[in-house]
């Protein structure tokens, strides 16, 4: 239930208006009216006893008020926990149901593979009939994330390459998984070893299918795309998927490209992750955002080639595409797991929290702004039901760390290494001198609510696209999505990130001060 809905049910002190950036007026409860009435009447006499008595009464009234406030807030909290528990239980029941049907589906697929051994990848345990045992504790196996072996429209089984993700550190060549170690020995808490090192992807069977996504209306991209398709087919014998628009372009060039596959409807796009081993993007950052937006669930590894003006997420040079793809197809690949945010728009008219529109997944950010309205936006923000602040200004950006170099940066937010899991909370032109940007940890749920008394609606946009109006009473709820976007690194996450801000932004570029001058003696 929305915090303001809790308020509107109006049973507790938490329903007080949050005037002035949410400072709660907690003096709305007067549990002992009788005592108050006595106190309201001015003390006429100057008798010491009378004064003492009235002070004692004041103390009693204060204590009673505190007790009543405490009780009301405990009741509200209990109601909130009960509500959360019920929602969670419903969700789990739904989830269990979905899991069960997925499992049954997977069992069917395993059966199909067992019955047609020629179609099984050789090096994968799952395909060898040990489903569920292939993923050791030392990494993440693709079969846990990407369900493979979905039959295509012509009933062929598409083999999906199996891979393993593991932590990798430069000075340790062993494939061992590193844990975050918290030691409680002798009461000392230490983090002895950090796990967040470079992530490495190792193919366990060869990639078979590549999806190529291209920036539209670019001749250089079109030329590179047809060259790359030929090379991948002739030299690597891969299955190639492209967008319907691109297939038309390729066929206009030559009927040779008849082997290139595409899709007919959105349903097929939703199943793409079950067929595609690798996604190649030819364009700028916008094309990477486009690629990510096509996958509403798990995302196959993306290899982003730079054909835009700036490229914060596109480290690969298109001139060297053959060498790059050779080494990517062979593996291992350094990977940046880019976190995404999952956004739900909750309409005031909805009957409950989960009656929402389709969730939107963003790789950069969700922006809530004033749109074409000239009024100040007024947005109430909550973090896990705790009131954060009320944004009064042009709007608010909730950004991933990958998006930290995009709009959030322009609005004054900090640049954050993309491997850091967090949600940036960056105001756009706040009309308050003290509103500094913030970063929340990954586990929180943020809620941005357009107050009922707002002068105008607000507008939400997702990675700069798909604008949605938020009327007074509507809210946007945002949390970390369970499906990150794995992008291949040219070098590693840190070097790629630093190179992008040096080359893309000329970050902290200044002529070095000369040695030739005054010196401290
Ligand atoms: N004032 C601003 O800086 C501003 C305003 C609106 C949108 N944007 C950004 O544009 C993004 C949409 O990109 P698009 O290419 O579809 O639109 P676009 O074609 O308008 O390009 C926007 C610019 O943002 C850059 N960009 C995108 N993602 C980036 C990232 N993660 N790090 C650094 N730069 C990045 C692109 O390279 C491009 O130069 C939005 O997600 C938003 O972050 C920025
Ligand atoms: N396959 C695609 N289909 C439709 N639109 C796309 C596709 N790929 C990219 N776009 C859109 O095209 C626009 C430009 O793409 P992109 O940012 O990759 O190129 P760019 O503008 O040349 O790069 P840069 O912003 O670095 O100069 C973006 O808004 C993006 O969403």
XYZ file of C-alpha atoms in Angstrom, residues 22-518:
497
model
C 8.005 15.524 5.103
C 8.552 16.733 8.632
C 5.729 14.953 10.357
C 3.537 16.955 12.681
C 3.318 14.411 15.454
C 1.172 16.561 17.736
C -2.084 15.545 16.206
C -2.838 12.948 18.900
C -4.469 14.054 22.111
C -5.280 10.928 24.022
C -6.303 12.514 27.286
C -8.684 15.234 26.349
C -9.764 15.742 29.930
C -6.233 16.465 31.089
C -5.723 18.795 28.150
C -8.877 20.715 28.981
C -7.647 21.302 32.514
C -4.372 22.517 31.111
C -6.022 24.796 28.560
C -7.543 26.897 31.354
C -4.994 29.436 32.607
C -3.783 29.077 36.170
C -5.288 31.934 38.087
C -3.840 31.503 41.541
C -0.243 31.970 42.546
C -0.359 29.106 44.988
C 2.795 26.963 44.755
C 0.876 23.721 45.193
C -1.432 24.574 42.359
C 1.565 25.219 40.069
C 3.218 21.978 41.108
C -0.040 20.106 40.535
C -0.479 21.561 37.057
C 3.106 20.677 36.131
C 2.562 17.107 37.304
C -0.586 16.977 35.170
C 1.383 18.255 32.156
C 3.925 15.457 32.653
C 1.171 12.854 32.870
C -0.485 14.231 29.725
C 2.827 14.154 27.859
C 3.493 10.564 28.917
C -0.012 9.517 27.874
C 0.412 11.241 24.521
C 3.700 9.409 23.920
C 2.126 6.069 24.801
C -0.768 6.688 22.425
C 1.604 7.749 19.638
C 3.762 4.672 20.184
C 0.727 2.406 20.117
C -0.626 3.988 16.936
C 2.689 3.706 15.155
C 3.126 0.079 16.291
C -0.356 -0.712 14.971
C 0.457 0.937 11.650
C 3.701 -0.972 11.430
C 1.979 -4.258 12.246
C -0.643 -3.593 9.568
C 2.086 -2.793 7.058
C 4.003 -5.993 7.859
C 0.819 -8.022 7.575
C 0.113 -6.447 4.196
C 3.676 -7.125 3.008
C 3.494 -10.697 4.247
C 0.249 -11.308 2.360
C 1.573 -9.764 -0.858
C 4.787 -11.753 -0.569
C 2.857 -14.969 0.033
C 0.657 -14.335 -3.038
C 3.734 -13.559 -5.088
C 5.527 -16.702 -3.945
C 2.498 -18.819 -4.738
C 2.404 -17.347 -8.249
C 6.163 -17.782 -8.616
C 6.063 -21.408 -7.457
C 3.375 -22.082 -10.008
C 5.459 -20.527 -12.830
C 8.618 -22.355 -11.689
C 6.734 -25.624 -11.681
C 5.497 -25.203 -15.238
C 8.998 -24.084 -16.387
C 10.499 -27.147 -14.737
C 8.017 -29.430 -16.444
C 8.814 -27.735 -19.744
C 12.557 -28.191 -19.127
C 12.070 -31.875 -18.343
C 10.295 -32.240 -21.697
C 13.195 -30.547 -23.449
C 15.735 -32.742 -21.682
C 13.745 -35.770 -22.815
C 13.784 -34.491 -26.370
C 17.568 -34.075 -26.214
C 18.098 -37.526 -24.728
C 16.094 -38.959 -27.595
C 18.183 -37.158 -30.215
C 21.800 -37.400 -29.078
C 23.177 -35.988 -32.325
C 21.779 -32.627 -31.355
C 23.430 -32.457 -27.976
C 26.375 -30.189 -27.273
C 29.191 -32.526 -26.267
C 30.794 -30.737 -23.367
C 27.765 -29.743 -21.376
C 26.614 -31.824 -18.457
C 23.064 -30.619 -18.784
C 22.870 -31.864 -22.308
C 24.427 -35.138 -21.168
C 21.386 -35.816 -19.101
C 22.701 -34.458 -15.781
C 20.290 -31.581 -15.724
C 20.660 -29.506 -12.583
C 24.157 -30.852 -11.811
C 26.125 -28.913 -14.403
C 26.367 -25.742 -12.396
C 28.995 -26.001 -9.735
C 29.196 -23.572 -6.846
C 32.207 -21.917 -8.490
C 30.257 -19.772 -10.920
C 27.020 -19.128 -12.688
C 26.087 -21.538 -15.462
C 24.102 -20.300 -18.447
C 21.545 -23.077 -18.005
C 20.481 -21.564 -14.732
C 19.649 -18.344 -16.496
C 18.948 -19.138 -20.096
C 16.620 -21.996 -20.875
C 17.976 -23.581 -24.007
C 16.754 -25.987 -26.583
C 13.450 -24.282 -27.422
C 12.100 -25.671 -30.665
C 12.051 -23.172 -33.543
C 9.006 -22.550 -35.699
C 10.147 -25.298 -38.075
C 10.462 -27.671 -35.062
C 14.283 -27.844 -35.176
C 16.071 -27.792 -31.815
C 18.362 -24.776 -31.695
C 21.498 -25.624 -29.773
C 22.375 -22.939 -27.325
C 25.974 -22.710 -26.240
C 26.615 -23.377 -22.623
C 28.977 -21.158 -20.639
C 30.147 -20.510 -17.123
C 30.710 -17.183 -15.374
C 33.272 -16.954 -12.615
C 35.240 -14.344 -10.727
C 38.643 -13.769 -12.171
C 41.591 -11.931 -10.682
C 44.734 -11.042 -12.578
C 47.288 -12.451 -10.161
C 45.372 -15.674 -9.618
C 45.034 -17.789 -12.740
C 43.108 -20.543 -10.974
C 39.434 -20.693 -11.776
C 38.471 -20.486 -8.136
C 35.471 -18.617 -6.886
C 36.294 -15.969 -4.306
C 33.932 -15.350 -1.441
C 33.359 -12.246 0.564
C 34.667 -13.449 3.887
C 33.278 -11.947 7.034
C 35.071 -13.361 10.047
C 33.454 -13.223 13.450
C 36.411 -14.816 15.230
C 37.052 -13.306 18.634
C 34.383 -10.736 17.878
C 36.447 -9.083 15.132
C 34.576 -8.410 11.951
C 36.785 -8.319 8.888
C 36.193 -8.501 5.172
C 39.273 -10.517 4.337
C 38.701 -10.933 0.643
C 36.567 -9.097 -1.846
C 34.630 -11.112 -4.394
C 33.845 -8.333 -6.845
C 36.742 -8.880 -9.188
C 36.540 -9.171 -12.904
C 33.893 -11.587 -14.163
C 35.037 -14.042 -16.793
C 32.875 -16.011 -19.239
C 34.115 -19.375 -20.497
C 32.249 -21.179 -23.262
C 31.588 -24.808 -22.410
C 30.293 -25.488 -25.902
C 30.746 -23.417 -29.030
C 28.406 -20.488 -29.700
C 26.142 -21.291 -32.634
C 23.834 -18.331 -33.083
C 24.563 -14.617 -33.245
C 22.038 -11.775 -33.273
C 23.299 -8.610 -34.983
C 21.529 -5.346 -34.071
C 22.309 -2.203 -36.010
C 21.718 1.537 -35.723
C 19.167 2.470 -38.447
C 19.804 4.874 -41.350
C 23.562 4.596 -41.379
C 25.355 3.600 -44.566
C 28.616 2.703 -42.794
C 26.723 0.465 -40.365
C 24.852 -1.196 -43.235
C 28.107 -1.939 -45.088
C 29.789 -3.340 -41.991
C 26.736 -5.439 -41.167
C 26.674 -7.221 -44.546
C 30.458 -7.810 -44.365
C 30.180 -9.229 -40.863
C 27.244 -11.498 -41.762
C 29.203 -12.966 -44.710
C 32.294 -13.514 -42.577
C 30.414 -15.129 -39.673
C 28.625 -17.460 -42.083
C 31.555 -18.389 -44.306
C 34.332 -18.544 -41.711
C 32.441 -19.550 -38.584
C 29.375 -21.304 -39.988
C 27.076 -19.550 -37.524
C 23.320 -19.010 -37.550
C 22.615 -15.310 -37.910
C 19.569 -13.373 -36.693
C 18.886 -9.756 -37.624
C 15.920 -7.408 -37.267
C 13.241 -7.663 -40.019
C 14.326 -4.235 -41.371
C 17.938 -5.402 -41.700
C 16.975 -8.660 -43.432
C 15.107 -6.628 -46.059
C 18.195 -4.427 -46.531
C 20.475 -7.460 -46.873
C 18.189 -9.174 -49.375
C 17.984 -5.977 -51.413
C 21.766 -6.199 -51.683
C 21.918 -9.885 -52.637
C 19.827 -13.044 -52.498
C 22.901 -14.714 -50.946
C 21.574 -13.510 -47.561
C 18.559 -15.804 -47.711
C 19.961 -17.861 -44.811
C 19.690 -14.900 -42.444
C 16.906 -15.429 -39.919
C 14.554 -12.936 -38.305
C 11.255 -12.879 -36.377
C 7.664 -12.107 -37.250
C 6.116 -10.909 -34.016
C 6.761 -9.775 -30.452
C 6.176 -13.275 -29.114
C 9.228 -14.471 -31.020
C 11.263 -11.546 -29.709
C 10.365 -12.624 -26.168
C 11.881 -16.063 -26.889
C 15.045 -14.747 -28.563
C 17.182 -15.258 -25.466
C 16.569 -18.992 -25.736
C 18.079 -19.100 -29.223
C 20.824 -16.518 -29.294
C 24.291 -17.142 -27.842
C 25.732 -13.728 -28.533
C 24.407 -10.296 -29.486
C 26.557 -7.967 -31.598
C 25.620 -4.275 -31.697
C 26.784 -1.902 -34.420
C 26.120 1.711 -33.365
C 26.570 3.928 -30.347
C 25.377 3.656 -26.748
C 21.810 4.054 -28.012
C 22.108 0.757 -29.890
C 23.276 -1.015 -26.719
C 20.244 0.465 -24.917
C 18.081 -0.742 -27.799
C 19.562 -4.250 -27.590
C 18.990 -4.379 -23.819
C 15.391 -3.207 -24.234
C 14.643 -6.162 -26.542
C 15.251 -8.600 -23.681
C 12.588 -8.360 -20.991
C 14.252 -11.170 -19.048
C 17.695 -12.768 -19.312
C 20.091 -11.150 -21.774
C 22.758 -13.050 -23.755
C 26.278 -11.559 -23.706
C 26.504 -8.405 -25.856
C 29.547 -7.438 -27.946
C 29.187 -3.698 -28.621
C 31.103 -2.272 -31.620
C 31.534 1.465 -31.656
C 29.944 3.266 -34.597
C 28.643 6.351 -32.828
C 30.157 9.664 -31.763
C 30.571 8.679 -28.099
C 30.840 5.183 -26.760
C 30.720 4.625 -23.028
C 29.380 1.125 -23.435
C 30.900 0.314 -26.851
C 34.579 -0.591 -26.377
C 35.128 -2.615 -29.575
C 36.605 -1.016 -32.691
C 34.739 -1.949 -35.854
C 37.943 -1.921 -37.963
C 39.161 -4.943 -36.012
C 35.907 -6.847 -35.951
C 37.387 -10.128 -37.243
C 40.073 -10.388 -34.548
C 37.592 -9.280 -31.878
C 34.960 -11.826 -32.857
C 37.581 -14.594 -33.230
C 38.689 -14.055 -29.655
C 35.130 -13.634 -28.303
C 33.938 -16.853 -29.958
C 36.921 -18.681 -28.524
C 36.674 -17.162 -25.030
C 37.233 -16.630 -22.191
C 35.682 -13.141 -22.223
C 35.897 -10.481 -19.550
C 32.362 -9.354 -18.813
C 30.785 -6.304 -17.200
C 27.496 -7.303 -15.622
C 25.539 -4.088 -16.033
C 22.680 -3.802 -13.582
C 19.237 -2.813 -14.777
C 16.338 -1.193 -12.958
C 12.875 -2.641 -13.006
C 10.168 0.030 -13.000
C 6.466 -0.396 -12.332
C 3.961 2.376 -12.904
C 1.172 2.088 -10.349
C -1.952 3.978 -11.223
C -4.055 5.550 -8.521
C -7.058 3.839 -10.114
C -5.472 0.373 -9.672
C -7.077 -1.869 -7.090
C -3.803 -3.126 -5.650
C -0.032 -2.706 -5.898
C 0.416 -5.580 -8.328
C -2.220 -4.457 -10.771
C 0.405 -2.625 -12.762
C 1.300 -2.067 -16.362
C 4.096 -4.195 -17.860
C 7.294 -3.502 -15.937
C 9.921 -1.512 -17.807
C 13.580 -2.488 -17.611
C 16.164 0.251 -17.989
C 19.898 0.027 -18.459
C 20.617 3.750 -18.015
C 17.858 5.401 -16.039
C 14.231 6.229 -15.482
C 13.513 9.954 -15.464
C 10.476 11.565 -13.883
C 10.176 15.131 -15.076
C 7.752 17.959 -15.774
C 7.422 17.196 -19.495
C 6.005 20.180 -21.355
C 4.482 21.663 -18.211
C 5.989 24.912 -17.001
C 5.094 24.141 -13.357
C 7.639 22.877 -10.854
C 7.417 19.098 -10.426
C 6.471 17.960 -6.999
C 7.491 14.372 -6.328
C 7.277 12.563 -3.004
C 10.040 9.977 -2.725
C 10.127 6.963 -0.437
C 12.791 4.332 0.125
C 11.288 1.060 1.371
C 8.353 3.076 2.773
C 10.595 5.543 4.596
C 10.033 9.085 3.452
C 13.138 10.392 1.650
C 12.266 13.833 0.378
C 9.990 15.830 -1.823
C 11.580 16.844 -5.128
C 10.644 20.336 -6.202
C 12.359 21.237 -9.440
C 12.466 19.922 -12.991
C 12.433 16.290 -11.973
C 14.355 13.296 -10.724
C 16.637 10.687 -12.308
C 16.879 7.173 -10.884
C 19.938 5.801 -12.603
C 21.965 2.629 -12.738
C 25.699 2.887 -12.334
C 26.051 2.274 -16.095
C 23.768 5.278 -16.628
C 25.870 7.375 -14.251
C 27.858 8.747 -17.209
C 24.695 9.706 -19.117
C 21.810 12.008 -18.083
C 22.566 11.664 -14.366
C 26.073 13.024 -14.958
C 24.647 16.007 -16.852
C 22.369 16.679 -13.862
C 25.306 16.716 -11.427
C 25.420 13.066 -10.334
C 28.688 11.293 -9.715
C 30.286 8.876 -12.161
C 30.205 5.367 -10.731
C 32.053 2.253 -11.925
C 29.420 0.118 -13.712
C 30.202 -2.931 -11.596
C 29.061 -1.106 -8.423
C 25.538 -2.203 -7.572
C 23.528 0.841 -6.560
C 20.745 3.226 -7.564
C 21.667 6.848 -8.175
C 19.119 9.399 -6.973
C 19.852 12.579 -8.932
C 17.567 15.627 -8.941
C 17.165 17.709 -12.118
C 17.473 21.426 -11.385
C 16.174 21.243 -7.807
C 14.857 24.517 -6.441
C 16.735 24.079 -3.192
C 20.390 24.779 -2.531
C 21.002 21.722 -0.390
C 19.617 18.981 -2.621
C 22.753 16.930 -3.403
C 22.571 13.715 -5.433
C 22.589 10.440 -3.483
C 23.299 6.775 -4.113
C 21.142 4.033 -2.590
C 22.247 0.430 -2.073
C 21.070 -2.205 -4.498
C 18.486 -3.887 -2.278
C 16.120 -0.940 -1.778
C 12.819 -0.237 -3.478
C 12.303 3.389 -4.385
C 8.884 4.890 -4.866
C 8.210 8.216 -6.532
C 4.698 9.489 -6.011
C 2.922 12.393 -7.678
C 0.994 14.001 -4.801
C -2.747 14.493 -5.121
C -2.313 18.224 -4.743
C 0.246 18.428 -7.568
C -0.439 21.283 -9.987
C 0.390 19.169 -13.040
C 1.065 15.572 -14.017
C 4.642 14.286 -14.233
C 6.198 12.254 -17.048
C 8.318 9.140 -16.757
C 10.719 8.112 -19.514
C 12.780 4.960 -19.719
C 16.298 5.169 -21.155
C 15.101 8.362 -22.842
C 12.146 6.611 -24.505
C 8.539 5.470 -23.960
C 7.170 8.500 -22.135
C 4.329 7.737 -19.715
C 2.182 10.301 -17.964
C 1.927 10.066 -14.179
C -1.280 11.708 -12.979
C -1.674 12.959 -9.387
C -1.872 9.865 -7.176
C 0.127 7.696 -9.604
C 3.484 6.307 -8.547
C 6.581 4.797 -10.046
C 8.194 1.968 -8.116
C 11.746 1.074 -8.973
C 14.130 -1.641 -7.805
C 17.133 -3.571 -9.107
C 16.128 -6.045 -11.818
C 17.236 -9.668 -11.533
C 18.491 -9.695 -15.143
C 21.662 -7.692 -15.745
C 23.076 -6.938 -19.178
C 26.376 -8.783 -19.690
C 28.589 -6.732 -22.006
C 31.920 -8.026 -23.272
C 34.986 -5.994 -22.306
C 37.806 -5.103 -24.634
C 40.214 -5.197 -21.715
C 38.384 -5.439 -18.380
C 35.572 -3.556 -16.616
C 37.823 -1.004 -14.948
C 40.078 -0.228 -17.908
C 37.126 -0.008 -20.286
C 35.318 2.353 -17.891
C 38.356 4.585 -17.398
C 39.089 4.665 -21.128
C 35.487 5.689 -21.845
C 35.560 8.640 -19.462
C 39.040 9.732 -20.583
C 38.232 9.510 -24.290
C 34.516 10.349 -24.143
C 34.568 13.180 -21.623
C 38.225 14.207 -21.491
C 37.778 13.742 -17.771
C 40.032 15.960 -15.663
C 42.193 16.888 -18.610
C 44.520 19.712 -17.670
C 47.963 20.714 -18.775
C 50.518 19.465 -16.253
C 52.010 22.271 -14.186
C 55.601 22.946 -15.158
C 58.504 22.116 -12.846
C 59.989 25.430 -13.762
C 58.789 27.759 -10.962
C 58.689 28.416 -7.213
